[in-house]
XYZ file of C-alpha atoms in Angstrom:
745
model
C 0.000 0.000 0.000
C 1.304 3.453 -0.906
C 1.746 5.395 2.327
C 2.946 8.763 0.983
C 1.160 11.001 -1.504
C 1.233 14.514 -2.876
C -1.225 16.907 -1.284
C -3.142 17.054 -4.588
C -3.582 13.254 -4.510
C -5.439 12.988 -1.192
C -9.131 13.460 -0.533
C -10.219 16.513 1.480
C -12.525 14.247 3.460
C -9.969 11.570 4.350
C -8.777 12.966 7.692
C -8.754 9.486 9.277
C -5.876 8.539 6.975
C -3.965 11.801 6.497
C -5.032 13.858 9.502
C -6.876 17.104 10.009
C -3.968 19.363 9.119
C -3.338 17.690 5.744
C -6.996 17.605 4.696
C -7.469 21.254 5.703
C -4.497 22.171 3.507
C -6.021 20.166 0.652
C -9.163 22.292 0.853
C -7.045 25.463 0.851
C -5.342 24.154 -2.268
C -8.751 23.724 -3.918
C -9.450 27.398 -3.185
C -6.344 28.342 -5.145
C -4.368 29.686 -2.183
C -0.557 29.580 -2.341
C 0.847 26.661 -0.294
C 4.331 25.206 0.067
C 4.945 21.975 -1.865
C 3.568 19.258 0.437
C 3.815 15.478 0.846
C 1.390 13.596 3.084
C 2.409 10.442 5.009
C -0.602 8.383 6.055
C -1.346 6.826 9.428
C -0.638 3.456 7.743
C 3.078 4.343 7.790
C 2.891 5.021 11.504
C 1.121 1.713 12.135
C 3.654 -0.175 10.016
C 6.545 1.312 12.006
C 4.879 0.590 15.344
C 3.972 -2.966 14.343
C 7.410 -3.706 12.872
C 9.077 -2.769 16.173
C 6.435 -4.033 18.608
C 6.050 -0.533 20.038
C 2.334 -0.543 20.795
C 2.807 -3.021 23.634
C 5.741 -1.022 24.995
C 3.742 2.198 24.857
C 0.855 0.520 26.667
C 3.221 -0.682 29.403
C 4.520 2.849 29.888
C 1.017 4.278 30.122
C -0.310 1.605 32.462
C 2.345 1.468 35.155
C -0.459 2.907 37.231
C -3.965 4.188 36.569
C -3.552 6.966 34.023
C -6.006 9.272 35.789
C -3.829 9.010 38.918
C -0.613 9.964 37.127
C 0.675 13.449 37.817
C 2.222 15.495 35.027
C 5.751 14.617 36.228
C 5.026 10.935 35.701
C 3.471 11.604 32.315
C 6.558 13.642 31.374
C 8.740 10.672 32.280
C 6.596 8.174 30.369
C 6.544 10.469 27.320
C 10.341 10.793 27.387
C 10.773 7.021 27.558
C 8.332 6.558 24.657
C 10.162 9.186 22.619
C 13.395 7.305 23.251
C 11.756 4.066 22.041
C 10.763 5.705 18.752
C 14.239 7.148 18.251
C 16.065 3.908 18.930
C 14.000 1.765 16.551
C 14.325 1.722 12.769
C 11.838 1.819 9.935
C 11.457 -1.387 7.969
C 13.609 -1.517 4.826
C 10.503 -1.335 2.606
C 8.980 1.674 4.376
C 12.329 3.471 4.616
C 12.899 3.051 0.876
C 9.431 4.295 -0.044
C 9.669 7.404 2.116
C 13.291 8.165 1.143
C 12.530 7.933 -2.568
C 9.478 10.193 -2.258
C 11.426 12.793 -0.280
C 14.376 12.739 -2.691
C 12.107 12.937 -5.741
C 10.048 15.880 -4.467
C 12.529 17.906 -2.423
C 16.056 16.802 -3.339
C 18.396 18.769 -1.056
C 15.836 21.481 -0.322
C 15.164 22.162 3.390
C 11.730 21.078 4.593
C 9.359 21.405 7.527
C 8.068 18.188 9.114
C 4.679 18.650 10.785
C 2.194 16.503 12.686
C -1.246 15.755 11.246
C -3.049 13.501 13.730
C -6.583 12.355 12.789
C -8.065 14.145 15.835
C -5.931 17.220 15.202
C -7.607 20.427 14.052
C -11.085 18.914 13.850
C -14.179 20.965 14.448
C -14.427 19.739 18.039
C -10.795 19.599 19.129
C -7.592 21.459 18.446
C -4.171 20.073 19.246
C -2.489 23.351 18.324
C 1.046 23.302 19.702
C 0.658 19.914 21.381
C 2.377 17.831 18.695
C 5.829 18.465 17.268
C 6.863 20.361 14.142
C 10.431 20.728 12.913
C 11.718 23.354 10.491
C 14.729 23.589 8.206
C 15.531 19.871 7.971
C 17.893 18.740 5.167
C 18.343 15.326 3.540
C 16.323 12.119 3.452
C 18.011 10.556 6.512
C 17.412 13.484 8.904
C 13.902 13.975 7.494
C 12.960 10.362 8.293
C 14.416 10.736 11.804
C 12.204 13.777 12.316
C 9.202 11.860 10.999
C 9.824 9.409 13.858
C 9.979 12.328 16.296
C 6.633 13.612 15.025
C 5.193 10.113 15.459
C 6.586 10.029 19.003
C 4.942 13.383 19.768
C 1.598 11.596 19.591
C 2.682 10.410 23.058
C 4.127 13.700 24.322
C 3.044 14.688 27.810
C 1.095 17.628 26.403
C -0.819 15.480 23.947
C -1.485 12.762 26.529
C -2.798 15.256 29.060
C -5.067 16.852 26.478
C -6.324 13.464 25.279
C -7.145 12.587 28.867
C -8.987 15.907 29.206
C -11.067 15.105 26.119
C -11.557 11.441 26.965
C -9.939 10.240 23.724
C -8.819 6.617 23.468
C -5.010 6.567 23.474
C -4.949 2.895 22.427
C -6.539 3.757 19.062
C -4.457 6.870 18.375
C -2.246 7.153 15.287
C -0.259 9.912 13.589
C -0.056 11.131 10.006
C 2.730 13.509 8.945
C 3.110 16.239 6.356
C 6.423 17.276 4.821
C 6.412 20.804 3.414
C 8.827 22.879 1.455
C 10.523 25.175 3.988
C 9.495 28.700 3.021
C 11.880 31.257 4.508
C 9.547 34.159 5.093
C 10.612 37.729 5.793
C 7.453 38.218 7.865
C 5.289 35.518 9.464
C 2.185 35.420 11.574
C -1.068 33.957 12.786
C -4.539 35.268 11.991
C -7.829 34.479 13.751
C -10.932 35.205 11.730
C -12.698 35.459 15.115
C -10.860 36.510 18.247
C -11.035 33.606 20.780
C -11.598 36.230 23.488
C -14.219 38.260 21.581
C -15.936 36.770 18.532
C -17.021 40.247 17.374
C -13.497 40.944 16.130
C -10.581 39.230 14.407
C -6.883 39.237 15.274
C -3.752 39.484 13.149
C -0.353 38.864 14.777
C 2.929 39.244 12.921
C 6.685 39.043 13.551
C 9.789 39.409 11.452
C 11.410 36.154 10.376
C 10.011 32.686 10.958
C 6.801 31.871 12.808
C 8.605 29.730 15.407
C 9.427 32.812 17.466
C 5.764 33.784 17.692
C 4.397 30.278 18.245
C 6.727 29.400 21.133
C 6.435 32.819 22.766
C 10.051 33.846 22.185
C 9.228 36.884 20.035
C 6.382 39.208 20.979
C 4.215 39.960 17.928
C 2.683 43.177 16.687
C -1.084 42.808 16.876
C -4.081 44.260 15.045
C -7.693 43.914 16.238
C -10.085 44.117 13.295
C -13.866 44.298 13.398
C -16.108 42.040 11.331
C -16.472 44.835 8.756
C -12.725 44.566 8.183
C -11.773 47.849 9.833
C -8.899 48.129 12.324
C -10.103 48.725 15.880
C -6.792 48.734 17.693
C -3.099 48.343 16.927
C -0.521 47.049 19.406
C 3.141 47.532 18.527
C 5.638 45.373 20.397
C 9.232 46.216 21.371
C 10.897 44.643 18.314
C 14.365 43.335 19.160
C 14.793 39.822 17.713
C 13.647 37.483 14.989
C 13.833 33.766 14.345
C 15.794 32.666 11.278
C 16.968 29.394 9.753
C 19.992 27.981 11.595
C 23.179 27.010 9.772
C 22.690 23.271 10.321
C 18.992 22.646 10.904
C 16.201 24.146 12.967
C 15.922 27.830 13.772
C 17.893 30.328 15.798
C 17.212 33.728 17.342
C 19.152 36.773 16.111
C 19.008 40.506 16.725
C 16.695 42.483 14.489
C 18.353 45.111 12.252
C 17.972 48.630 13.586
C 15.693 49.792 10.761
C 13.265 46.907 11.369
C 13.005 47.705 15.079
C 11.208 50.926 14.205
C 8.970 49.504 11.478
C 6.004 47.118 11.991
C 6.253 43.839 10.053
C 2.923 44.642 8.358
C 1.293 47.915 7.447
C -2.414 48.458 8.065
C -3.427 47.520 4.515
C -1.478 44.252 4.687
C -3.011 43.380 8.059
C -6.500 43.910 6.639
C -5.602 41.919 3.506
C -4.524 38.826 5.488
C -7.594 39.158 7.738
C -9.826 39.150 4.636
C -8.250 35.861 3.593
C -8.967 34.393 7.033
C -12.557 35.634 6.850
C -12.911 34.037 3.420
C -11.770 30.737 4.927
C -14.277 31.118 7.769
C -17.067 31.495 5.223
C -15.775 28.505 3.259
C -15.406 26.148 6.250
C -18.504 27.463 8.017
C -16.679 28.272 11.267
C -13.954 30.675 12.502
C -10.425 29.773 11.364
C -6.950 30.206 12.751
C -4.364 30.383 9.946
C -0.578 30.340 10.068
C 1.185 32.112 7.221
C 4.473 33.543 6.038
C 5.245 36.243 3.485
C 8.077 36.386 0.980
C 8.158 39.634 -0.952
C 4.493 40.488 -1.454
C 3.255 36.898 -1.615
C 1.587 35.110 1.307
C 2.099 31.357 1.795
C -0.445 29.494 3.923
C 1.289 26.964 6.172
C -1.699 25.541 8.041
C -5.301 26.257 8.952
C -7.360 25.010 11.877
C -10.721 25.817 13.492
C -10.810 28.219 16.407
C -11.915 25.975 19.267
C -10.309 27.573 22.328
C -12.932 28.234 25.005
C -12.647 31.610 26.674
C -16.096 31.734 28.279
C -15.045 30.778 31.770
C -15.200 27.041 31.067
C -12.233 25.615 32.935
C -12.451 22.303 31.088
C -9.996 23.229 28.330
C -6.601 23.268 30.054
C -4.563 23.307 26.853
C -3.164 26.741 27.667
C -1.823 25.532 30.999
C -0.373 22.386 29.446
C 1.385 24.500 26.837
C 2.738 26.853 29.507
C 4.737 23.932 30.897
C 6.708 23.826 27.642
C 8.725 26.890 26.781
C 11.558 27.746 24.450
C 15.119 28.116 25.682
C 14.887 31.893 25.343
C 11.627 32.007 27.299
C 13.092 29.786 30.022
C 16.199 31.954 30.304
C 13.966 34.979 30.890
C 11.992 32.996 33.459
C 15.225 31.964 35.191
C 16.283 35.602 35.470
C 12.872 36.495 36.903
C 13.024 33.702 39.489
C 16.603 34.345 40.566
C 16.561 38.154 40.601
C 12.931 38.923 41.509
C 11.051 36.005 43.058
C 13.712 34.504 45.318
C 14.891 37.839 46.827
C 11.250 38.848 47.370
C 10.406 35.521 49.021
C 13.451 35.732 51.274
C 12.495 39.289 52.249
C 8.885 38.293 52.993
C 9.971 35.325 55.122
C 12.489 37.447 57.009
C 9.953 40.198 57.673
C 7.342 37.725 58.911
C 9.857 35.910 61.103
C 10.779 39.207 62.783
C 7.178 39.898 63.850
C 6.518 39.320 67.558
C 3.282 37.373 67.300
C 2.888 36.936 71.058
C 2.635 40.696 71.607
C -0.154 41.205 69.062
C -3.693 41.828 70.407
C -6.330 39.346 69.261
C -7.654 41.532 66.463
C -4.159 42.225 65.124
C -3.242 38.554 65.340
C -6.364 37.647 63.350
C -5.362 40.199 60.698
C -1.812 38.828 60.696
C -3.060 35.281 60.101
C -5.240 36.511 57.223
C -2.340 38.505 55.784
C -0.014 35.494 55.925
C -2.627 33.274 54.334
C -2.827 35.785 51.479
C 0.954 35.793 51.089
C 1.068 32.012 51.124
C -1.619 31.798 48.423
C 0.089 34.509 46.370
C 3.404 32.667 46.315
C 1.731 29.330 45.674
C 0.124 30.909 42.593
C 3.521 32.199 41.446
C 4.949 28.736 42.101
C 2.428 27.246 39.649
C 2.746 30.102 37.161
C 6.559 30.381 37.019
C 8.385 27.753 39.066
C 6.582 24.684 37.673
C 7.067 25.735 34.005
C 10.765 26.445 34.689
C 11.218 22.770 35.573
C 10.882 22.168 31.819
C 14.480 23.357 31.446
C 15.646 19.914 32.562
C 13.381 18.166 30.093
C 14.314 20.483 27.243
C 17.960 19.527 27.717
C 17.077 15.866 28.245
C 15.216 15.776 24.943
C 18.132 17.468 23.144
C 20.601 15.058 24.764
C 18.558 11.982 23.817
C 18.025 13.203 20.252
C 21.801 13.672 19.950
C 23.166 10.625 21.788
C 20.274 8.084 21.727
C 21.401 6.492 25.013
C 20.030 3.157 26.177
C 18.869 4.892 29.359
C 16.632 7.858 28.423
C 17.439 9.460 31.799
C 21.213 9.285 31.431
C 21.201 13.071 31.031
C 20.286 13.471 34.710
C 23.842 12.447 35.617
C 25.068 15.667 33.984
C 22.837 17.704 36.311
C 23.781 16.081 39.623
C 25.987 17.399 42.419
C 24.065 20.679 42.326
C 24.378 23.311 45.099
C 20.857 22.712 46.395
C 19.499 24.736 49.307
C 18.298 21.520 50.923
C 21.848 20.136 50.839
C 23.193 23.336 52.348
C 20.520 23.087 55.038
C 21.445 19.461 55.694
C 25.138 20.329 56.034
C 24.201 22.880 58.673
C 22.304 20.168 60.564
C 25.256 17.776 60.310
C 27.496 20.448 61.803
C 25.162 20.733 64.795
C 25.131 16.932 64.940
C 28.914 17.018 65.199
C 28.589 19.215 68.295
C 26.065 16.790 69.825
C 28.404 13.864 69.146
C 31.167 15.614 71.102
C 28.934 16.222 74.132
C 27.430 12.967 75.512
C 25.479 14.780 78.228
C 23.678 16.834 75.592
C 22.954 13.694 73.544
C 21.518 12.038 76.658
C 19.279 15.046 77.398
C 17.885 14.928 73.852
C 17.416 11.158 73.966
C 15.468 11.281 77.228
C 13.283 14.206 76.179
C 14.905 16.654 78.597
C 16.147 19.145 76.040
C 15.038 22.125 78.146
C 17.351 20.977 80.923
C 20.413 20.648 78.684
C 23.087 23.027 79.941
C 24.653 23.632 76.542
C 24.420 27.250 75.466
C 26.279 26.708 72.190
C 23.785 24.064 71.064
C 20.843 26.423 71.517
C 22.715 29.220 69.737
C 23.422 26.883 66.804
C 19.798 25.744 66.788
C 18.502 29.334 66.801
C 20.886 30.293 64.006
C 19.742 27.331 61.937
C 16.030 28.148 62.389
C 16.681 31.814 61.664
C 18.429 30.982 58.388
C 16.494 27.952 57.173
C 13.286 27.945 59.184
C 11.889 25.200 61.365
C 11.190 22.152 59.177
C 8.720 20.821 61.783
C 6.586 23.974 61.577
C 5.132 24.519 58.109
C 2.365 23.507 55.765
C 3.194 19.880 56.369
C 2.537 20.534 60.055
C 0.016 23.355 60.310
C -1.690 21.824 63.287
C 1.230 22.281 65.661
C 4.607 23.966 65.921
C 4.666 23.059 69.584
C 7.526 20.736 70.468
C 9.115 21.277 67.056
C 12.539 22.057 68.553
C 12.493 18.772 70.434
C 11.594 16.973 67.196
C 14.392 18.737 65.322
C 16.852 17.931 68.095
C 15.802 14.273 67.823
C 16.712 14.202 64.132
C 20.033 15.874 64.896
C 20.674 13.147 67.466
C 20.057 10.535 64.752
C 22.596 12.300 62.559
C 25.156 12.360 65.356
C 25.123 8.550 65.560
C 27.181 8.218 62.389
C 30.892 8.572 61.852
C 32.393 12.041 62.100
C 31.649 14.064 58.987
C 29.367 11.399 57.528
C 27.064 12.759 54.797
C 28.838 16.123 54.829
C 29.783 15.326 51.233
C 26.935 13.352 49.661
C 28.036 10.014 48.180
C 26.861 8.513 44.945
C 28.082 11.228 42.550
C 31.033 10.234 40.366
C 32.668 13.414 38.958
C 34.782 11.433 36.480
C 31.677 9.706 35.097
C 29.902 13.051 34.766
C 32.916 14.621 33.024
C 33.211 11.673 30.644
C 29.524 11.862 29.728
C 29.722 15.595 29.102
C 32.829 15.295 26.920
C 31.293 12.453 24.911
C 28.060 14.399 24.461
C 29.786 17.570 23.258
C 32.064 15.587 20.928
C 29.008 14.042 19.247
C 27.735 17.452 18.127
C 28.301 18.780 14.633
C 29.364 22.387 14.301
C 30.294 25.148 16.730
C 26.731 26.510 16.670
C 25.380 23.197 17.992
C 28.031 23.105 20.707
C 27.118 26.602 21.890
C 23.438 25.623 21.905
C 24.212 22.465 23.879
C 26.256 24.281 26.523
C 23.502 26.876 26.901
C 20.871 24.162 27.353
C 23.071 22.296 29.842
C 23.562 25.426 31.948
C 19.813 26.094 31.824
C 19.049 22.494 32.820
C 21.423 22.649 35.787
C 19.705 25.824 36.983
C 16.292 24.183 36.470
C 17.434 21.104 38.432
C 18.695 23.266 41.297
C 15.696 25.578 41.433
C 13.277 22.631 41.254
C 14.382 21.853 44.795
C 15.204 25.374 45.993
C 11.767 26.755 45.113
C 10.147 24.318 47.540
C 12.488 25.398 50.332
C 11.747 29.074 49.659
C 7.998 28.499 49.523
C 8.267 26.392 52.676
C 9.668 29.369 54.603
C 6.574 31.460 53.836
C 4.229 28.563 54.560
C 6.030 28.026 57.849
C 5.451 31.627 58.913
C 1.755 31.270 58.136
C 1.645 28.062 60.199
C 3.478 29.780 63.061
C 0.880 32.572 63.219
C -1.989 30.099 62.971
C -0.560 28.012 65.777
C -0.050 31.124 67.933
C -3.774 31.783 67.578
C -4.645 28.182 68.426
C -2.469 28.204 71.557
C -4.084 31.453 72.677
C -7.542 29.931 72.264
C -6.470 26.736 73.995
C -5.379 28.779 77.005
C -8.918 30.196 77.067
C -10.368 26.678 77.184
C -11.820 26.815 73.652
C -12.740 23.233 72.871
C -10.739 21.623 70.060
C -8.514 24.690 69.656
C -5.544 22.570 68.529
C -7.376 21.467 65.400
C -9.414 24.537 64.455
C -9.353 25.619 60.826
C -7.904 29.021 59.975
C -11.284 30.758 59.518
C -12.515 29.493 62.880
C -9.318 30.640 64.624
C -9.717 34.145 63.215
C -13.407 34.299 64.098
C -12.711 33.233 67.691
C -10.021 35.901 67.992
C -12.325 38.587 66.617
C -15.355 37.510 68.648
C -14.564 36.334 72.181
C -18.134 35.065 72.622
C -18.024 32.808 69.577
C -17.650 29.059 70.135
C -16.946 26.910 67.055
C -18.636 23.656 66.167
C -15.848 21.185 66.915
C -17.711 18.184 65.535
C -16.025 18.919 62.170
C -12.285 19.178 62.613
C -10.235 21.640 60.644
C -7.462 19.141 60.077
C -7.169 15.464 59.418
C -5.471 13.456 62.085
C -2.917 12.258 59.555
C -3.525 8.659 60.597
C -2.317 5.929 58.340
C -5.204 4.074 56.704
C -5.584 0.431 57.557
C -5.205 -1.728 54.466
C -5.597 -5.479 54.590
C -4.209 -6.037 51.092
C -0.686 -7.398 51.388
C 1.380 -7.405 48.213
C 4.714 -9.099 47.707
C 6.039 -6.587 45.177
C 4.960 -3.090 44.215
C 5.866 -1.526 40.875
C 6.845 2.113 40.515
C 9.333 4.143 38.514
C 13.103 3.931 39.053
C 14.164 7.385 40.233
C 17.413 6.873 42.157
C 19.824 4.022 41.324
C 20.838 1.553 44.014
C 19.352 -1.162 46.208
C 18.441 -0.533 49.836
C 16.765 -2.502 52.577
C 15.374 -1.514 55.935
C 12.382 -1.057 58.169
C 9.666 1.091 56.612
C 8.655 4.339 58.251
C 5.408 5.584 56.708
C 5.136 9.343 57.061
C 1.503 10.271 57.521
C 1.948 12.965 60.175
C 4.646 15.205 61.687
C 4.856 12.777 64.602
C 5.884 10.012 62.193
C 8.620 12.222 60.782
C 9.948 13.015 64.246
C 10.245 9.284 64.967
C 12.291 8.563 61.845
C 15.421 6.530 62.604
C 18.642 6.221 60.702
C 18.615 3.253 58.313
C 14.833 3.192 57.873
C 13.097 3.380 54.495
C 11.153 6.603 54.030
C 7.647 5.888 52.680
C 5.292 8.753 51.935
C 2.750 10.225 49.574
C 5.315 12.798 48.444
C 8.558 14.111 49.921
C 7.588 17.498 51.283
C 10.341 20.173 51.141
C 10.376 20.200 54.931
C 11.034 16.456 54.944
C 14.202 16.418 52.847
C 16.457 16.785 55.885
C 15.763 13.168 56.891
C 16.555 11.771 53.438
C 20.321 11.425 54.165
C 19.398 9.128 57.067
C 17.277 6.822 54.902
C 18.191 3.445 53.441
C 15.727 4.133 50.628
C 12.861 6.389 49.544
C 9.423 5.267 48.293
C 6.837 7.818 47.071
C 3.330 7.543 45.693
C 3.919 10.648 43.627
C 5.993 9.810 40.570
C 8.701 11.358 38.459
C 12.454 11.291 37.928
C 12.664 15.045 38.379
C 10.449 15.735 41.392
C 12.398 17.187 44.288
C 12.167 14.021 46.399
C 13.895 12.046 43.648
C 16.424 14.826 43.123
C 17.503 14.925 46.762
C 17.638 11.100 46.955
C 19.974 10.944 43.957
C 22.133 13.703 45.375
C 22.793 11.490 48.405
C 23.101 8.279 46.400
C 20.005 6.775 48.060
C 17.832 4.230 46.198
C 14.507 5.782 45.256
C 11.314 4.452 43.673
C 8.513 6.894 42.854
C 5.021 6.523 41.444
C 4.101 3.525 43.641
C 0.273 3.482 43.806
C -1.001 3.743 47.392
C 2.542 3.383 48.724
C 1.690 4.918 52.085
C -1.254 2.569 52.630
C -0.033 -0.730 51.168
C 3.196 -0.453 53.174
C 3.033 -0.163 56.973
C 5.526 1.244 59.411
C 7.604 -1.661 60.672
C 7.481 -3.679 57.445
C 10.866 -4.788 56.179
C 11.172 -3.605 52.573
C 13.746 -3.699 49.806
C 14.002 -0.769 47.386
C 15.344 -1.434 43.875
C 16.043 1.967 42.391
C 17.332 0.410 39.154
C 14.127 -1.394 38.179
C 11.565 0.605 40.183
C 10.478 -2.353 42.310
C 9.639 -2.385 46.025
C 9.644 -5.821 47.690
C 7.929 -6.427 51.029
C 10.394 -8.764 52.730
C 8.572 -9.135 56.033
C 5.332 -7.654 57.399
C 5.498 -5.530 60.530
C 3.583 -8.011 62.707
C 5.778 -10.921 61.636
C 8.858 -8.871 62.413
C 7.537 -8.081 65.879
C 6.659 -11.705 66.540
C 10.084 -12.845 65.400
C 11.683 -10.283 67.692
C 9.782 -11.790 70.614
């Protein structure tokens, strides 16, 4: 069966075979619009490749490690990266490779091309996968073009596409991908036009930039914008600060360069041109019977239409379409560099200042009304910074994945997460905090009387002034890890809990864990040298070094942002607990567990008595589960094999009881929990992902880690003997807690 055809040879109605993007272009061709020369590769080619390499089963395994609806985006990122690696490392059959190579050579020769996705569901009247599947520009030669066809096929399983499919309820098992190969048109001006503005259907929108469209689409280059009414008259013009444009790179792909001075002062389109391209979009709306979004480029005075899709984005307050948020998790290198600068120079200093200011407030001296206002103020600050965390910090984590994808595309390693080794040994705040604790532990080790006072719960009676000075300095600089969001219900006794952990640290050899084990600098250097040597020209090397530096910053800040946010959350918890203690002293029933609103109301109205039948907090008790499994499957996130007694962390009290050599089991490693990780024989989390901060800190200390274990904190009980295989992602229950107790008797 012939799997590749000219655009003119396909049917406009055959989207199931050639995809929505290809069939939309075929209809544009029928209208006589100027299009780049285009070849269409059917979904049959995709299915042949998948069948030839047995990939469908492997994809299904990746997507069913746990219930898909329970997978967080980090786990979906990981699965998508592994699937992408599978597609890259497998070859087309000889027959399919020959057919595609001959068609490409015959139609394009050595001309550069663009390789675009055209999934059957893509750009239909009901759904739009705009930006969710991959497109690649400026690709030369049959070999590289076929490699990029495989990458487009793999993007059917990208995290963005999987998340959107889940949102729409589409069947991933029946999904397939068609591809279009287009002549690469190097436009002087490019843009996107909406015949109806997604935000206001009474007007249309024209956006334009100098150079290629990639800068506009990925958010790197801010476009000039024209709002045009339905009568084709300009309502409003927005002119951007023009500084850069995207152009074809020397090897392949696109690169950002400075805009010439004369272009900085001149819009890429004049008013007449903006109206002219809007008229074309309006003509397409009339032809298709619904608003259209068109992507175009202009060479000289001629417009080329690159693709056309229906406008389906919902801007009416319906929160169901989360495509915008999914896309915000993926940003270009330039966008991420700007985000890094914002985080490092604006957000982090501001967060440190807020935490310091709040810590300096004498809560005990505040009258009730002022304390209530202070709690409300701190709640507002906590929510503000949590919103910024989701808006900026979470998307910046993509810097690691951007580099990982580049590394895998270049090296094709057997382990798709080999790139993480190049990011390790980072100067994480949590490691700096842990070193400070180990230094205090060294002092405890040298003073047996102090160690005895901590061990017997008589910390207040310890006659060791230096210890308390060190403890105060630590809390002042890093906060109290036992008083934060993880432990809003009590900060009382937190110093005793912290001292108990320090005592556990002091039981090791002098200086133990001061320098985390498990990181081999020679291995990291060798990998980096091999990676850089595999690159082509100097331009690629510069790009690679820039991405590596960005990824290392992303890796570091992925952990640091949690520590910084934890400081603000801790100060909120401290104020809330101050209110609860004040109410407890007044004999308010259930004061220890009152929710924030009830605490404030009691402080503002002394006669008010809350209904304590509904607690403000959960008791944090571990659920009883009678299902006993022999092995639990998760994702390998930290190499190594460890064994020990499980300690399930369901409450702050559990954390305070953690002992050196135990296996840390939890729903997710909270930032205020990372200080016990160096004591652990292994880490098991329900939440999954190679690049979540729990996995990062485990790898930094060379501790075996398995993430994404469904119901880890309920299927495993404190006291169980467990083995953690961080190579394969397997947790083995060696001995149940009750059996261990009985054997001990």
